[in-house]
Amino acid sequence: GAGVSQSPSNKVTEKGKDVELRCDPISGHTALYWYRQSLGQGLEFLIYFQGNSAPDKSGLPSDRFSAERTGGSVSTLTIQRTQQEDSAVYLCASSLGVVEGEAFFGQGTRLTVV
Amino acid sequence: GESVGLHLPTLSVQEGDNSIINCAYSNSASDYFIWYKQESGKGPQFIIDIRSNMDKRQGQRVTVLLNKTVKHLSLQIAATQPGDSAVYFCAEEVNSGYSTLTFGKGTMLLVSP
């Protein structure tokens, strides 16, 4: 597609359920980022994928959070046993992975845990 | 300016005023910087970038200033309009052979008509 696509755009889930959030990066982009943004707050880094390198998972808040990127393209962020504090907008971004490469963001997935 | 905490600092201006949004970046080895604008309900969008070998770069109504001595970046918006109301993020990158953008926490700009 022309831009970064995220699905679903909105997700309401019950506390304790698992959720999967999907990100389709721009074709050819080797770098992919996941961020979390709570209402009225800044971007909280979660995880970074670059090509075939081991991902930088330093931002994942707990072991309930995991992400994978299949074939260097589509990425899935999984949150297990969701908690109310997981409610936020989850943003995905991709870039060419080269230096001075602009990152393009998707519209985000708004997750609400009830 | 940007804050280490998660709560966004806010800059309130009147329409027509010039706005200055500040960012204190963390890594002295960073050599590429980007400003992003995020409107409500949307993902951040690229505004302007600057390389570390430059002190200033101008775009349409926007200017980015870089002071490497004090690791400070600013975004100036001329004749601010209500449509400029958004959250603004700076991002820094270290030339490590591949892209590793690190984002600041953001500043909310509110423009009153």
mmCIF file of C-alpha atoms in Angstrom:
data_model
loop_
_atom_site.group_PDB
_atom_site.id
_atom_site.type_symbol
_atom_site.label_atom_id
_atom_site.label_comp_id
_atom_site.label_asym_id
_atom_site.label_seq_id
_atom_site.Cartn_x
_atom_site.Cartn_y
_atom_site.Cartn_z
ATOM 1 C CA GLY A 1 0.000 0.000 0.000
ATOM 2 C CA ALA A 2 0.857 3.630 -0.157
ATOM 3 C CA GLY A 3 1.353 4.021 3.565
ATOM 4 C CA VAL A 4 1.666 2.149 6.837
ATOM 5 C CA SER A 5 -1.527 0.264 7.551
ATOM 6 C CA GLN A 6 -2.642 -0.823 10.991
ATOM 7 C CA SER A 7 -5.537 -3.039 11.940
ATOM 8 C CA PRO A 8 -7.889 -2.987 13.612
ATOM 9 C CA SER A 9 -8.323 0.761 13.967
ATOM 10 C CA ASN A 10 -10.238 0.228 17.199
ATOM 11 C CA LYS A 11 -10.318 -2.719 19.551
ATOM 12 C CA VAL A 12 -12.358 -3.161 22.702
ATOM 13 C CA THR A 13 -11.490 -6.194 24.768
ATOM 14 C CA GLU A 14 -12.272 -7.577 28.162
ATOM 15 C CA LYS A 15 -9.661 -7.583 30.881
ATOM 16 C CA GLY A 16 -7.699 -10.813 30.806
ATOM 17 C CA LYS A 17 -8.164 -11.485 27.110
ATOM 18 C CA ASP A 18 -5.308 -11.610 24.604
ATOM 19 C CA VAL A 19 -5.187 -9.186 21.668
ATOM 20 C CA GLU A 20 -3.205 -9.034 18.452
ATOM 21 C CA LEU A 21 -2.477 -5.785 16.655
ATOM 22 C CA ARG A 22 -1.266 -5.833 13.093
ATOM 23 C CA CYS A 23 1.043 -3.506 11.182
ATOM 24 C CA ASP A 24 1.654 -3.574 7.443
ATOM 25 C CA PRO A 25 4.688 -1.386 6.760
ATOM 26 C CA ILE A 26 5.472 0.379 3.520
ATOM 27 C CA SER A 27 6.848 -2.094 1.006
ATOM 28 C CA GLY A 28 10.627 -2.175 1.072
ATOM 29 C CA HIS A 29 10.943 -0.613 4.501
ATOM 30 C CA THR A 30 13.333 -2.661 6.580
ATOM 31 C CA ALA A 31 12.879 -0.808 9.863
ATOM 32 C CA LEU A 32 9.683 -1.085 11.882
ATOM 33 C CA TYR A 33 8.808 0.531 15.204
ATOM 34 C CA TRP A 34 5.976 0.031 17.684
ATOM 35 C CA TYR A 35 5.024 2.834 20.051
ATOM 36 C CA ARG A 36 2.330 3.255 22.651
ATOM 37 C CA GLN A 37 0.594 6.536 23.294
ATOM 38 C CA SER A 38 -1.742 7.056 26.221
ATOM 39 C CA LEU A 39 -4.349 9.802 26.049
ATOM 40 C CA GLY A 40 -2.719 13.210 26.020
ATOM 41 C CA GLN A 41 0.741 11.798 26.498
ATOM 42 C CA GLY A 42 3.887 11.250 24.462
ATOM 43 C CA LEU A 43 5.208 8.346 22.465
ATOM 44 C CA GLU A 44 6.410 5.408 24.521
ATOM 45 C CA PHE A 45 8.848 3.214 22.599
ATOM 46 C CA LEU A 46 8.015 -0.489 22.680
ATOM 47 C CA ILE A 47 10.057 -2.432 20.138
ATOM 48 C CA TYR A 48 12.164 -1.930 17.008
ATOM 49 C CA PHE A 49 12.849 -4.314 14.137
ATOM 50 C CA GLN A 50 15.645 -3.751 11.623
ATOM 51 C CA GLY A 51 16.019 -6.240 8.804
ATOM 52 C CA ASN A 52 17.180 -9.625 10.038
ATOM 53 C CA SER A 53 18.797 -8.265 13.186
ATOM 54 C CA ALA A 54 17.549 -9.225 16.610
ATOM 55 C CA PRO A 55 14.790 -6.775 17.602
ATOM 56 C CA ASP A 56 15.331 -4.136 20.232
ATOM 57 C CA LYS A 57 12.753 -5.139 22.847
ATOM 58 C CA SER A 58 13.980 -2.742 25.507
ATOM 59 C CA GLY A 59 10.714 -0.801 25.600
ATOM 60 C CA LEU A 60 8.298 -3.654 26.179
ATOM 61 C CA PRO A 61 6.677 -2.921 29.566
ATOM 62 C CA SER A 62 6.165 -6.506 30.694
ATOM 63 C CA ASP A 63 6.403 -10.100 29.537
ATOM 64 C CA ARG A 64 2.748 -9.914 28.563
ATOM 65 C CA PHE A 65 3.871 -7.943 25.523
ATOM 66 C CA SER A 66 5.524 -9.553 22.541
ATOM 67 C CA ALA A 67 5.957 -8.783 18.879
ATOM 68 C CA GLU A 68 7.083 -10.555 15.813
ATOM 69 C CA ARG A 69 7.787 -9.623 12.266
ATOM 70 C CA THR A 70 7.304 -12.306 9.670
ATOM 71 C CA GLY A 71 9.368 -12.291 6.512
ATOM 72 C CA GLY A 72 10.681 -8.840 7.271
ATOM 73 C CA SER A 73 7.312 -7.324 6.464
ATOM 74 C CA VAL A 74 4.094 -7.590 8.491
ATOM 75 C CA SER A 75 4.415 -7.226 12.240
ATOM 76 C CA THR A 76 2.077 -8.360 14.995
ATOM 77 C CA LEU A 77 2.083 -6.942 18.514
ATOM 78 C CA THR A 78 0.494 -9.338 20.996
ATOM 79 C CA ILE A 79 -0.682 -8.397 24.448
ATOM 80 C CA GLN A 80 -1.589 -11.305 26.682
ATOM 81 C CA ARG A 81 -3.951 -11.135 29.665
ATOM 82 C CA THR A 82 -4.777 -7.500 28.944
ATOM 83 C CA GLN A 83 -5.088 -5.048 31.818
ATOM 84 C CA GLN A 84 -6.934 -1.744 31.935
ATOM 85 C CA GLU A 85 -3.628 0.152 31.971
ATOM 86 C CA ASP A 86 -2.901 -1.337 28.535
ATOM 87 C CA SER A 87 -5.598 0.949 27.100
ATOM 88 C CA ALA A 88 -3.841 3.296 24.679
ATOM 89 C CA VAL A 89 -3.213 3.993 21.011
ATOM 90 C CA TYR A 90 -0.604 1.662 19.579
ATOM 91 C CA LEU A 91 1.315 3.235 16.715
ATOM 92 C CA CYS A 92 3.474 1.502 14.153
ATOM 93 C CA ALA A 93 6.056 3.236 11.988
ATOM 94 C CA SER A 94 8.369 2.051 9.241
ATOM 95 C CA SER A 95 11.363 3.476 7.444
ATOM 96 C CA LEU A 96 13.840 2.489 4.792
ATOM 97 C CA GLY A 97 16.248 1.604 7.552
ATOM 98 C CA VAL A 98 18.970 3.731 6.077
ATOM 99 C CA VAL A 99 20.509 6.649 7.828
ATOM 100 C CA GLU A 100 18.551 9.864 7.544
ATOM 101 C CA GLY A 101 15.492 7.882 6.641
ATOM 102 C CA GLU A 102 12.172 9.398 7.541
ATOM 103 C CA ALA A 103 9.807 7.178 9.525
ATOM 104 C CA PHE A 104 6.206 6.983 8.353
ATOM 105 C CA PHE A 105 3.477 6.288 10.868
ATOM 106 C CA GLY A 106 0.243 4.409 10.616
ATOM 107 C CA GLN A 107 -2.991 5.775 12.015
ATOM 108 C CA GLY A 108 -2.720 3.599 15.078
ATOM 109 C CA THR A 109 -4.917 1.055 16.832
ATOM 110 C CA ARG A 110 -6.950 2.380 19.738
ATOM 111 C CA LEU A 111 -7.127 -0.364 22.350
ATOM 112 C CA THR A 112 -9.666 -0.150 25.140
ATOM 113 C CA VAL A 113 -9.604 -2.752 27.894
ATOM 114 C CA VAL A 114 -12.843 -2.923 29.862
ATOM 115 C CA GLY B 1 9.831 22.156 25.674
ATOM 116 C CA GLU B 2 10.076 18.383 25.806
ATOM 117 C CA SER B 3 9.805 16.664 29.113
ATOM 118 C CA VAL B 4 11.271 13.462 30.468
ATOM 119 C CA GLY B 5 7.893 12.685 32.050
ATOM 120 C CA LEU B 6 4.945 11.313 30.096
ATOM 121 C CA HIS B 7 2.637 14.307 30.583
ATOM 122 C CA LEU B 8 2.924 16.627 27.599
ATOM 123 C CA PRO B 9 4.103 20.194 28.082
ATOM 124 C CA THR B 10 1.735 22.628 26.405
ATOM 125 C CA LEU B 11 2.385 25.839 24.505
ATOM 126 C CA SER B 12 -0.595 28.141 24.026
ATOM 127 C CA VAL B 13 -0.404 30.921 21.450
ATOM 128 C CA GLN B 14 -2.706 33.307 19.625
ATOM 129 C CA GLU B 15 -3.360 32.985 15.913
ATOM 130 C CA GLY B 16 -0.803 34.986 13.980
ATOM 131 C CA ASP B 17 1.880 34.743 16.651
ATOM 132 C CA ASN B 18 5.147 32.974 16.035
ATOM 133 C CA SER B 19 5.600 29.715 17.974
ATOM 134 C CA ILE B 20 8.801 28.146 19.209
ATOM 135 C CA ILE B 21 8.816 24.524 20.324
ATOM 136 C CA ASN B 22 11.941 23.241 21.996
ATOM 137 C CA CYS B 23 13.552 19.843 22.284
ATOM 138 C CA ALA B 24 16.558 18.814 24.352
ATOM 139 C CA TYR B 25 17.984 15.693 22.782
ATOM 140 C CA SER B 26 19.995 13.164 24.673
ATOM 141 C CA ASN B 27 22.727 11.705 22.504
ATOM 142 C CA SER B 28 25.681 13.865 21.501
ATOM 143 C CA ALA B 29 26.397 11.367 18.714
ATOM 144 C CA SER B 30 23.028 12.037 17.051
ATOM 145 C CA ASP B 31 23.541 13.475 13.612
ATOM 146 C CA TYR B 32 20.082 13.642 12.077
ATOM 147 C CA PHE B 33 16.923 15.150 13.494
ATOM 148 C CA ILE B 34 13.286 15.236 12.446
ATOM 149 C CA TRP B 35 10.247 17.134 13.641
ATOM 150 C CA TYR B 36 6.872 15.394 13.480
ATOM 151 C CA LYS B 37 3.359 16.799 13.849
ATOM 152 C CA GLN B 38 0.544 14.708 15.251
ATOM 153 C CA GLU B 39 -2.996 15.946 14.893
ATOM 154 C CA SER B 40 -5.729 14.537 17.071
ATOM 155 C CA GLY B 41 -6.654 10.992 16.107
ATOM 156 C CA LYS B 42 -3.872 10.663 13.547
ATOM 157 C CA GLY B 43 -0.373 9.253 13.388
ATOM 158 C CA PRO B 44 2.620 11.607 13.480
ATOM 159 C CA GLN B 45 3.586 13.153 10.157
ATOM 160 C CA PHE B 46 6.962 14.441 8.986
ATOM 161 C CA ILE B 47 7.416 18.235 9.004
ATOM 162 C CA ILE B 48 11.079 19.003 8.499
ATOM 163 C CA ASP B 49 14.485 17.484 9.086
ATOM 164 C CA ILE B 50 18.023 18.723 9.625
ATOM 165 C CA ARG B 51 21.468 17.169 9.512
ATOM 166 C CA SER B 52 24.035 17.804 12.187
ATOM 167 C CA ASN B 53 26.293 19.723 9.805
ATOM 168 C CA MET B 54 23.637 22.427 9.618
ATOM 169 C CA ASP B 55 22.497 24.996 12.180
ATOM 170 C CA LYS B 56 19.305 26.043 10.492
ATOM 171 C CA ARG B 57 16.885 24.824 7.896
ATOM 172 C CA GLN B 58 13.780 26.524 6.589
ATOM 173 C CA GLY B 59 10.600 25.142 5.169
ATOM 174 C CA GLN B 60 7.231 26.650 4.471
ATOM 175 C CA ARG B 61 6.429 28.697 7.598
ATOM 176 C CA VAL B 62 8.681 26.432 9.653
ATOM 177 C CA THR B 63 12.312 26.741 10.645
ATOM 178 C CA VAL B 64 14.383 24.231 12.576
ATOM 179 C CA LEU B 65 17.381 25.403 14.566
ATOM 180 C CA LEU B 66 20.054 23.064 15.864
ATOM 181 C CA ASN B 67 22.514 23.882 18.630
ATOM 182 C CA LYS B 68 24.825 20.917 19.011
ATOM 183 C CA THR B 69 26.821 22.545 21.776
ATOM 184 C CA VAL B 70 23.905 22.335 24.180
ATOM 185 C CA LYS B 71 22.091 19.492 22.389
ATOM 186 C CA HIS B 72 19.075 21.628 21.673
ATOM 187 C CA LEU B 73 16.664 21.596 18.767
ATOM 188 C CA SER B 74 13.836 24.037 18.136
ATOM 189 C CA LEU B 75 10.959 24.320 15.732
ATOM 190 C CA GLN B 76 9.752 27.787 14.853
ATOM 191 C CA ILE B 77 6.359 28.224 13.244
ATOM 192 C CA ALA B 78 5.663 31.608 11.698
ATOM 193 C CA ALA B 79 2.208 33.169 11.751
ATOM 194 C CA THR B 80 0.721 30.259 13.660
ATOM 195 C CA GLN B 81 -2.716 29.136 12.502
ATOM 196 C CA PRO B 82 -5.437 27.136 14.293
ATOM 197 C CA GLY B 83 -4.591 24.224 11.973
ATOM 198 C CA ASP B 84 -1.161 24.111 13.543
ATOM 199 C CA SER B 85 -2.697 22.914 16.798
ATOM 200 C CA ALA B 86 -1.184 19.472 17.356
ATOM 201 C CA VAL B 87 1.435 17.577 19.284
ATOM 202 C CA TYR B 88 4.948 18.091 17.970
ATOM 203 C CA PHE B 89 7.692 15.501 18.432
ATOM 204 C CA CYS B 90 11.381 15.727 17.752
ATOM 205 C CA ALA B 91 13.322 12.607 16.789
ATOM 206 C CA GLU B 92 17.056 12.010 16.745
ATOM 207 C CA GLU B 93 19.151 9.459 14.907
ATOM 208 C CA VAL B 94 22.676 8.220 15.335
ATOM 209 C CA ASN B 95 24.510 7.194 12.167
ATOM 210 C CA SER B 96 25.185 3.606 13.139
ATOM 211 C CA GLY B 97 24.885 2.267 9.630
ATOM 212 C CA TYR B 98 21.129 1.885 9.871
ATOM 213 C CA SER B 99 18.172 3.886 11.075
ATOM 214 C CA THR B 100 17.595 4.111 14.816
ATOM 215 C CA LEU B 101 15.216 6.973 15.426
ATOM 216 C CA THR B 102 14.590 7.949 19.014
ATOM 217 C CA PHE B 103 11.566 10.136 19.721
ATOM 218 C CA GLY B 104 11.103 12.775 22.332
ATOM 219 C CA LYS B 105 7.957 12.916 24.422
ATOM 220 C CA GLY B 106 6.278 15.741 22.529
ATOM 221 C CA THR B 107 4.872 19.217 23.074
ATOM 222 C CA MET B 108 1.249 20.141 22.580
ATOM 223 C CA LEU B 109 0.671 23.389 20.668
ATOM 224 C CA LEU B 110 -2.704 25.061 21.154
ATOM 225 C CA VAL B 111 -3.552 27.946 18.836
ATOM 226 C CA SER B 112 -6.419 30.231 19.770
ATOM 227 C CA PRO B 113 -8.251 32.139 17.037
#
